Amino acid sequence: MQHLSATRPEPNRRFSVAPMMDWTDRHYRYFARLISRHALLYTEMVTTGAILHGDRGRHLGYDVAEQPLALQLGGSNPQELAECAALAEAAGYAEVNLNVGCPSDRVQNNMIGACLMAHPGLVAECVRAMQGACAIPVTVKHRIGINGRDSYAQLCDFVGTVHNAGCTSFTVHARIAILEGLSPKENREIPPLKYEVVHQLKRDFPQLEIILNGGLTDLSVMREQLNHVDGVMVGREAYHNPWLLADVDQALFDDSYPQPTRLQVLAQMRPYIEQHLAAGGQMHHITRHMLGLFQGLPGARHFRRELSTTIHRTEQPLALFDQLFEQMQARLERA
Ligand SMILES: Cc1cc2nc3c(=O)[nH]c(=O)nc-3n(C[C@H](O)[C@H](O)[C@H](O)COP(=O)(O)O)c2cc1C
Protein backbone atom coordinates (compact mmCIF):
# COMPACT_ATOMS: atom_id res chain seq x y z
CA MET A 1 0.00 0.00 0.00
CA GLN A 2 1.32 3.43 -0.86
CA HIS A 3 1.16 5.82 2.03
CA LEU A 4 -0.21 9.27 1.23
CA SER A 5 2.13 10.71 3.80
CA ALA A 6 5.19 9.81 1.75
CA THR A 7 5.15 13.43 0.63
CA ARG A 8 4.45 14.90 4.06
CA PRO A 9 7.50 16.71 5.38
CA GLU A 10 9.07 15.52 8.63
CA PRO A 11 7.99 18.01 11.30
CA ASN A 12 10.68 20.27 12.70
CA ARG A 13 10.97 19.57 16.43
CA ARG A 14 13.33 22.38 17.33
CA PHE A 15 10.54 23.90 19.43
CA SER A 16 7.34 22.16 20.42
CA VAL A 17 4.45 22.72 22.80
CA ALA A 18 3.99 19.73 25.09
CA PRO A 19 0.95 17.49 25.15
CA MET A 20 -1.18 18.55 28.14
CA MET A 21 -4.46 16.92 29.09
CA ASP A 22 -7.33 19.37 29.26
CA TRP A 23 -5.04 22.21 28.18
CA THR A 24 -3.74 21.57 24.65
CA ASP A 25 -7.14 20.86 23.16
CA ARG A 26 -7.96 22.03 19.65
CA HIS A 27 -8.99 25.48 20.82
CA TYR A 28 -5.70 26.15 22.59
CA ARG A 29 -3.84 24.85 19.56
CA TYR A 30 -5.74 27.09 17.15
CA PHE A 31 -4.91 30.06 19.38
CA ALA A 32 -1.24 29.04 19.75
CA ARG A 33 -0.87 28.67 16.00
CA LEU A 34 -1.91 32.27 15.49
CA ILE A 35 1.07 33.25 17.64
CA SER A 36 3.73 30.91 16.22
CA ARG A 37 3.76 29.44 12.71
CA HIS A 38 6.56 26.99 13.39
CA ALA A 39 6.09 25.52 16.87
CA LEU A 40 5.17 21.85 16.59
CA LEU A 41 1.95 21.32 18.52
CA TYR A 42 0.91 18.14 20.31
CA THR A 43 -2.59 17.00 21.15
CA GLU A 44 -3.55 15.99 24.66
CA MET A 45 -2.91 12.30 25.24
CA VAL A 46 -5.70 10.24 23.71
CA THR A 47 -5.97 6.61 24.76
CA THR A 48 -6.29 3.89 22.17
CA GLY A 49 -9.53 2.84 23.87
CA ALA A 50 -11.04 6.30 23.42
CA ILE A 51 -10.21 6.28 19.71
CA LEU A 52 -11.20 2.71 18.97
CA HIS A 53 -14.36 2.58 21.07
CA GLY A 54 -15.31 6.24 21.59
CA ASP A 55 -16.23 9.26 19.52
CA ARG A 56 -13.45 9.04 16.95
CA GLY A 57 -14.33 12.31 15.25
CA ARG A 58 -14.07 14.19 18.52
CA HIS A 59 -10.81 12.54 19.58
CA LEU A 60 -9.02 12.96 16.25
CA GLY A 61 -10.65 16.14 14.95
CA TYR A 62 -8.68 19.35 14.49
CA ASP A 63 -8.56 22.43 12.29
CA VAL A 64 -6.01 22.26 9.46
CA ALA A 65 -4.70 25.63 10.60
CA GLU A 66 -3.20 23.84 13.64
CA GLN A 67 -0.62 21.99 11.53
CA PRO A 68 2.15 20.96 12.06
CA LEU A 69 0.38 18.81 14.59
CA ALA A 70 1.30 15.56 16.35
CA LEU A 71 -1.12 13.12 17.97
CA GLN A 72 -0.09 11.68 21.31
CA LEU A 73 -1.38 8.22 22.09
CA GLY A 74 -1.69 6.44 25.41
CA GLY A 75 -1.72 2.67 25.34
CA SER A 76 0.42 -0.47 25.46
CA ASN A 77 -1.37 -2.93 23.23
CA PRO A 78 0.71 -3.07 20.02
CA GLN A 79 -2.22 -4.03 17.81
CA GLU A 80 -4.44 -1.26 19.13
CA LEU A 81 -1.64 1.27 18.90
CA ALA A 82 -0.99 0.19 15.33
CA GLU A 83 -4.66 0.74 14.44
CA CYS A 84 -4.58 4.18 16.03
CA ALA A 85 -1.33 5.11 14.29
CA ALA A 86 -2.94 4.25 10.94
CA LEU A 87 -5.95 6.39 11.87
CA ALA A 88 -3.63 9.24 12.88
CA GLU A 89 -1.96 9.11 9.50
CA ALA A 90 -5.27 8.98 7.67
CA ALA A 91 -6.47 11.99 9.69
CA GLY A 92 -3.44 13.96 8.48
CA TYR A 93 -1.32 14.20 11.63
CA ALA A 94 2.35 14.96 11.01
CA GLU A 95 3.55 12.55 13.72
CA VAL A 96 2.28 10.05 16.24
CA ASN A 97 3.82 10.01 19.70
CA LEU A 98 3.62 7.37 22.40
CA ASN A 99 3.23 8.55 25.99
CA VAL A 100 5.74 6.86 28.30
CA GLY A 101 5.87 9.72 30.77
CA CYS A 102 2.51 10.16 32.45
CA PRO A 103 2.63 9.03 36.10
CA SER A 104 -1.10 9.08 36.96
CA ASP A 105 -2.47 6.07 38.91
CA ARG A 106 -5.41 5.91 36.59
CA VAL A 107 -3.23 5.28 33.56
CA GLN A 108 -0.78 3.00 35.42
CA ASN A 109 -3.64 0.60 36.08
CA ASN A 110 -4.11 0.36 32.35
CA MET A 111 -0.37 0.06 31.63
CA ILE A 112 -0.20 3.50 30.05
CA GLY A 113 2.42 6.16 30.58
CA ALA A 114 5.56 6.23 32.72
CA CYS A 115 5.09 2.71 34.15
CA LEU A 116 6.02 1.47 30.67
CA MET A 117 9.60 2.60 31.27
CA ALA A 118 9.95 -0.65 33.23
CA HIS A 119 9.04 -2.58 30.07
CA PRO A 120 11.35 -1.46 27.27
CA GLY A 121 10.66 -4.64 25.28
CA LEU A 122 6.92 -3.94 25.25
CA VAL A 123 7.46 -0.30 24.25
CA ALA A 124 9.71 -1.51 21.43
CA GLU A 125 6.99 -3.89 20.30
CA CYS A 126 4.46 -1.05 20.38
CA VAL A 127 6.71 1.22 18.33
CA ARG A 128 7.41 -1.52 15.80
CA ALA A 129 3.70 -2.21 15.37
CA MET A 130 2.91 1.49 15.00
CA GLN A 131 5.64 1.98 12.43
CA GLY A 132 4.40 -1.02 10.50
CA ALA A 133 0.96 0.57 10.27
CA CYS A 134 1.83 4.11 9.17
CA ALA A 135 4.44 6.13 7.31
CA ILE A 136 4.42 9.17 9.57
CA PRO A 137 7.16 9.42 12.21
CA VAL A 138 6.55 7.47 15.42
CA THR A 139 8.15 9.17 18.42
CA VAL A 140 8.29 8.48 22.15
CA LYS A 141 7.96 10.88 25.09
CA HIS A 142 9.39 9.57 28.34
CA ARG A 143 11.10 10.41 31.61
CA ILE A 144 14.73 9.88 32.58
CA GLY A 145 13.54 7.04 34.79
CA ILE A 146 11.01 5.86 37.33
CA ASN A 147 11.51 5.01 40.98
CA GLY A 148 13.35 1.69 41.24
CA ARG A 149 14.57 2.04 37.66
CA ASP A 150 16.37 5.32 37.59
CA SER A 151 19.99 4.56 36.72
CA TYR A 152 21.57 5.99 33.59
CA ALA A 153 22.30 2.45 32.36
CA GLN A 154 18.59 1.63 32.59
CA LEU A 155 17.71 4.81 30.70
CA CYS A 156 20.18 3.81 27.96
CA ASP A 157 18.71 0.32 27.92
CA PHE A 158 15.24 1.83 27.42
CA VAL A 159 16.30 4.22 24.65
CA GLY A 160 18.54 1.64 22.96
CA THR A 161 15.82 -1.03 22.94
CA VAL A 162 13.17 1.33 21.58
CA HIS A 163 15.63 2.67 19.01
CA ASN A 164 16.31 -0.87 17.83
CA ALA A 165 12.61 -1.11 17.06
CA GLY A 166 12.98 1.88 14.73
CA CYS A 167 12.25 4.97 16.83
CA THR A 168 14.69 7.80 16.14
CA SER A 169 13.14 10.72 18.02
CA PHE A 170 12.85 10.80 21.81
CA THR A 171 11.39 13.61 23.87
CA VAL A 172 12.77 13.40 27.38
CA HIS A 173 11.14 15.01 30.40
CA ALA A 174 14.33 15.52 32.42
CA ARG A 175 13.13 14.18 35.77
CA ILE A 176 12.13 10.76 37.02
CA ALA A 177 8.52 9.88 37.80
CA ILE A 178 7.69 8.46 41.20
CA LEU A 179 4.91 6.02 40.60
CA GLU A 180 3.58 5.73 44.13
CA GLY A 181 2.79 8.54 46.54
CA LEU A 182 3.04 11.60 44.29
CA SER A 183 0.19 13.19 42.36
CA PRO A 184 0.77 13.90 38.66
CA LYS A 185 1.22 17.58 39.55
CA GLU A 186 3.83 16.75 42.23
CA ASN A 187 5.51 14.51 39.69
CA ARG A 188 6.03 17.59 37.52
CA GLU A 189 7.57 19.56 40.38
CA ILE A 190 9.26 17.44 43.04
CA PRO A 191 11.72 15.09 41.32
CA PRO A 192 14.66 17.35 40.41
CA LEU A 193 15.32 18.33 36.81
CA LYS A 194 18.53 16.80 35.44
CA TYR A 195 19.29 18.34 32.08
CA GLU A 196 22.80 16.90 32.19
CA VAL A 197 21.36 13.38 31.93
CA VAL A 198 19.59 14.35 28.71
CA HIS A 199 22.77 15.95 27.37
CA GLN A 200 24.65 12.74 28.11
CA LEU A 201 21.97 10.75 26.31
CA LYS A 202 22.46 12.90 23.21
CA ARG A 203 26.23 12.37 23.43
CA ASP A 204 25.80 8.60 23.76
CA PHE A 205 23.17 8.36 21.01
CA PRO A 206 24.32 11.09 18.60
CA GLN A 207 22.36 9.53 15.73
CA LEU A 208 19.06 10.03 17.57
CA GLU A 209 16.98 13.17 17.78
CA ILE A 210 16.80 14.08 21.46
CA ILE A 211 14.32 16.72 22.59
CA LEU A 212 14.63 18.24 26.06
CA ASN A 213 11.52 18.90 28.15
CA GLY A 214 10.89 20.15 31.68
CA GLY A 215 11.02 23.55 33.40
CA LEU A 216 11.91 25.61 30.33
CA THR A 217 10.48 29.13 30.47
CA ASP A 218 13.06 31.41 28.91
CA LEU A 219 14.01 31.61 25.25
CA SER A 220 17.64 32.42 25.93
CA VAL A 221 17.95 29.30 28.12
CA MET A 222 16.28 27.28 25.38
CA ARG A 223 18.75 28.63 22.84
CA GLU A 224 21.60 27.60 25.10
CA GLN A 225 20.09 24.13 25.57
CA LEU A 226 19.94 23.73 21.80
CA ASN A 227 23.74 23.52 21.90
CA HIS A 228 23.29 20.17 23.67
CA VAL A 229 20.07 18.71 22.25
CA ASP A 230 18.11 18.81 18.99
CA GLY A 231 14.97 20.49 20.25
CA VAL A 232 13.11 21.84 23.22
CA MET A 233 9.55 21.12 24.31
CA VAL A 234 7.70 23.59 26.53
CA GLY A 235 4.56 22.80 28.50
CA ARG A 236 3.26 24.98 31.31
CA GLU A 237 4.95 28.22 30.31
CA ALA A 238 3.52 28.02 26.79
CA TYR A 239 0.09 27.68 28.34
CA HIS A 240 0.22 30.28 31.10
CA ASN A 241 2.25 32.77 29.10
CA PRO A 242 1.27 32.08 25.48
CA TRP A 243 3.01 35.22 24.23
CA LEU A 244 6.28 33.34 24.74
CA LEU A 245 5.40 31.74 21.41
CA ALA A 246 5.54 35.11 19.65
CA ASP A 247 9.34 35.17 19.74
CA VAL A 248 9.89 31.53 18.88
CA ASP A 249 9.74 31.83 15.10
CA GLN A 250 12.35 34.53 14.98
CA ALA A 251 14.59 33.32 17.81
CA LEU A 252 14.60 29.58 17.06
CA PHE A 253 13.49 29.19 13.44
CA ASP A 254 15.17 32.22 11.90
CA ASP A 255 11.88 33.34 10.37
CA SER A 256 11.63 37.10 10.50
CA TYR A 257 8.13 37.72 9.16
CA PRO A 258 6.41 40.59 11.02
CA GLN A 259 5.08 39.28 14.31
CA PRO A 260 1.38 39.73 14.96
CA THR A 261 0.34 41.88 17.91
CA ARG A 262 -1.72 40.54 20.80
CA LEU A 263 -4.69 42.59 19.61
CA GLN A 264 -4.39 41.13 16.12
CA VAL A 265 -4.40 37.63 17.58
CA LEU A 266 -7.41 38.51 19.70
CA ALA A 267 -9.22 39.84 16.62
CA GLN A 268 -8.37 36.68 14.69
CA MET A 269 -9.94 34.57 17.40
CA ARG A 270 -13.31 36.30 16.98
CA PRO A 271 -14.51 34.47 13.83
CA TYR A 272 -13.30 31.18 15.32
CA ILE A 273 -15.33 31.84 18.48
CA GLU A 274 -18.33 32.90 16.43
CA GLN A 275 -18.21 29.65 14.52
CA HIS A 276 -17.95 27.64 17.73
CA LEU A 277 -20.95 29.48 19.22
CA ALA A 278 -22.95 28.90 16.05
CA ALA A 279 -22.20 25.18 16.37
CA GLY A 280 -23.65 25.18 19.90
CA GLY A 281 -20.38 25.58 21.82
CA GLN A 282 -19.64 28.02 24.60
CA MET A 283 -17.19 30.89 24.44
CA HIS A 284 -15.31 29.88 27.58
CA HIS A 285 -14.35 26.54 25.95
CA ILE A 286 -12.04 28.70 23.85
CA THR A 287 -11.31 31.77 25.93
CA ARG A 288 -10.26 29.77 29.02
CA HIS A 289 -7.04 29.08 27.10
CA MET A 290 -6.45 32.76 26.37
CA LEU A 291 -6.39 34.15 29.90
CA GLY A 292 -2.62 34.72 29.89
CA LEU A 293 -2.51 36.59 26.56
CA PHE A 294 -1.76 39.97 28.13
CA GLN A 295 0.44 38.66 30.95
CA GLY A 296 2.79 41.38 32.15
CA LEU A 297 0.90 44.22 30.45
CA PRO A 298 -1.52 46.84 31.83
CA GLY A 299 -5.03 45.42 31.98
CA ALA A 300 -3.87 41.80 32.14
CA ARG A 301 -5.78 41.15 35.38
CA HIS A 302 -8.93 42.77 34.07
CA PHE A 303 -8.77 40.66 30.90
CA ARG A 304 -8.25 37.48 32.87
CA ARG A 305 -11.04 38.29 35.34
CA GLU A 306 -13.60 39.18 32.69
CA LEU A 307 -12.90 36.00 30.75
CA SER A 308 -12.87 33.73 33.78
CA THR A 309 -15.78 35.14 35.84
CA THR A 310 -17.97 37.71 34.05
CA ILE A 311 -18.15 35.41 31.04
CA HIS A 312 -20.25 32.97 33.05
CA ARG A 313 -22.83 35.62 33.88
CA THR A 314 -23.35 37.11 30.46
CA GLU A 315 -25.99 36.16 27.93
CA GLN A 316 -24.03 37.93 25.20
CA PRO A 317 -20.53 36.46 25.19
CA LEU A 318 -19.51 38.04 21.89
CA ALA A 319 -20.55 41.47 23.13
CA LEU A 320 -18.32 40.89 26.18
CA PHE A 321 -15.51 39.84 23.86
CA ASP A 322 -15.89 42.99 21.72
CA GLN A 323 -16.05 45.19 24.78
CA LEU A 324 -12.89 43.59 26.16
CA PHE A 325 -11.13 44.06 22.85
CA GLU A 326 -11.86 47.77 22.94
CA GLN A 327 -10.86 48.07 26.58
CA MET A 328 -7.54 46.32 25.99
CA GLN A 329 -6.89 48.42 22.91
CA ALA A 330 -7.49 51.60 24.91
CA ARG A 331 -5.29 50.41 27.79
CA LEU A 332 -2.43 49.50 25.49
CA GLU A 333 -2.66 52.83 23.68
CA ARG A 334 -2.49 54.67 27.01
CA ALA A 335 0.48 52.60 28.20
C1 LIG B 1 -2.08 20.00 32.87
C2 LIG B 1 -1.01 19.09 32.31
C3 LIG B 1 -1.38 17.98 31.58
C4 LIG B 1 -0.38 17.14 31.04
N1 LIG B 1 -0.77 16.10 30.22
C5 LIG B 1 0.18 15.37 29.57
C6 LIG B 1 -0.18 14.42 28.58
O1 LIG B 1 -1.35 14.24 28.22
N2 LIG B 1 0.83 13.70 28.00
C7 LIG B 1 2.14 13.90 28.33
O2 LIG B 1 3.03 13.24 27.78
N3 LIG B 1 2.50 14.79 29.26
C8 LIG B 1 1.54 15.55 29.86
N4 LIG B 1 1.92 16.54 30.73
C9 LIG B 1 3.36 16.78 30.97
C10 LIG B 1 3.90 17.80 29.96
O3 LIG B 1 3.79 17.32 28.65
C11 LIG B 1 5.37 18.12 30.28
O4 LIG B 1 6.12 16.95 30.11
C12 LIG B 1 5.59 18.64 31.68
O5 LIG B 1 4.61 19.63 32.02
C13 LIG B 1 6.99 19.25 31.83
O6 LIG B 1 7.19 20.33 30.96
P1 LIG B 1 7.06 21.86 31.45
O7 LIG B 1 7.93 21.99 32.67
O8 LIG B 1 7.53 22.68 30.29
O9 LIG B 1 5.62 22.10 31.80
C14 LIG B 1 0.97 17.39 31.29
C15 LIG B 1 1.33 18.51 32.04
C16 LIG B 1 0.36 19.37 32.53
C17 LIG B 1 0.77 20.61 33.31
Coordinates of C-alpha atoms and ligand atoms in Angstrom, one line a residue, residues 18-21 23 44-45 72 99 141 173 188 213-216 233-236, ligand 1:
A18 CA 4.0 19.7 25.1
P19 CA 0.9 17.5 25.2
M20 CA -1.2 18.5 28.1
M21 CA -4.5 16.9 29.1
W23 CA -5.0 22.2 28.2
E44 CA -3.5 16.0 24.7
M45 CA -2.9 12.3 25.2
Q72 CA -0.1 11.7 21.3
N99 CA 3.2 8.5 26.0
K141 CA 8.0 10.9 25.1
H173 CA 11.1 15.0 30.4
R188 CA 6.0 17.6 37.5
N213 CA 11.5 18.9 28.2
G214 CA 10.9 20.2 31.7
G215 CA 11.0 23.5 33.4
L216 CA 11.9 25.6 30.3
M233 CA 9.6 21.1 24.3
V234 CA 7.7 23.6 26.5
G235 CA 4.6 22.8 28.5
R236 CA 3.3 25.0 31.3
Ligands
LIG1 C1 -2.1 20.0 32.9 C2 -1.0 19.1 32.3 C3 -1.4 18.0 31.6 C4 -0.4 17.1 31.0 N1 -0.8 16.1 30.2 C5 0.2 15.4 29.6 C6 -0.2 14.4 28.6 O1 -1.3 14.2 28.2 N2 0.8 13.7 28.0 C7 2.1 13.9 28.3 O2 3.0 13.2 27.8 N3 2.5 14.8 29.3 C8 1.5 15.6 29.9 N4 1.9 16.5 30.7 C9 3.4 16.8 31.0 C10 3.9 17.8 30.0 O3 3.8 17.3 28.6 C11 5.4 18.1 30.3 O4 6.1 16.9 30.1 C12 5.6 18.6 31.7 O5 4.6 19.6 32.0 C13 7.0 19.3 31.8 O6 7.2 20.3 31.0 P1 7.1 21.9 31.4 O7 7.9 22.0 32.7 O8 7.5 22.7 30.3 O9 5.6 22.1 31.8 C14 1.0 17.4 31.3 C15 1.3 18.5 32.0 C16 0.4 19.4 32.5 C17 0.8 20.6 33.3

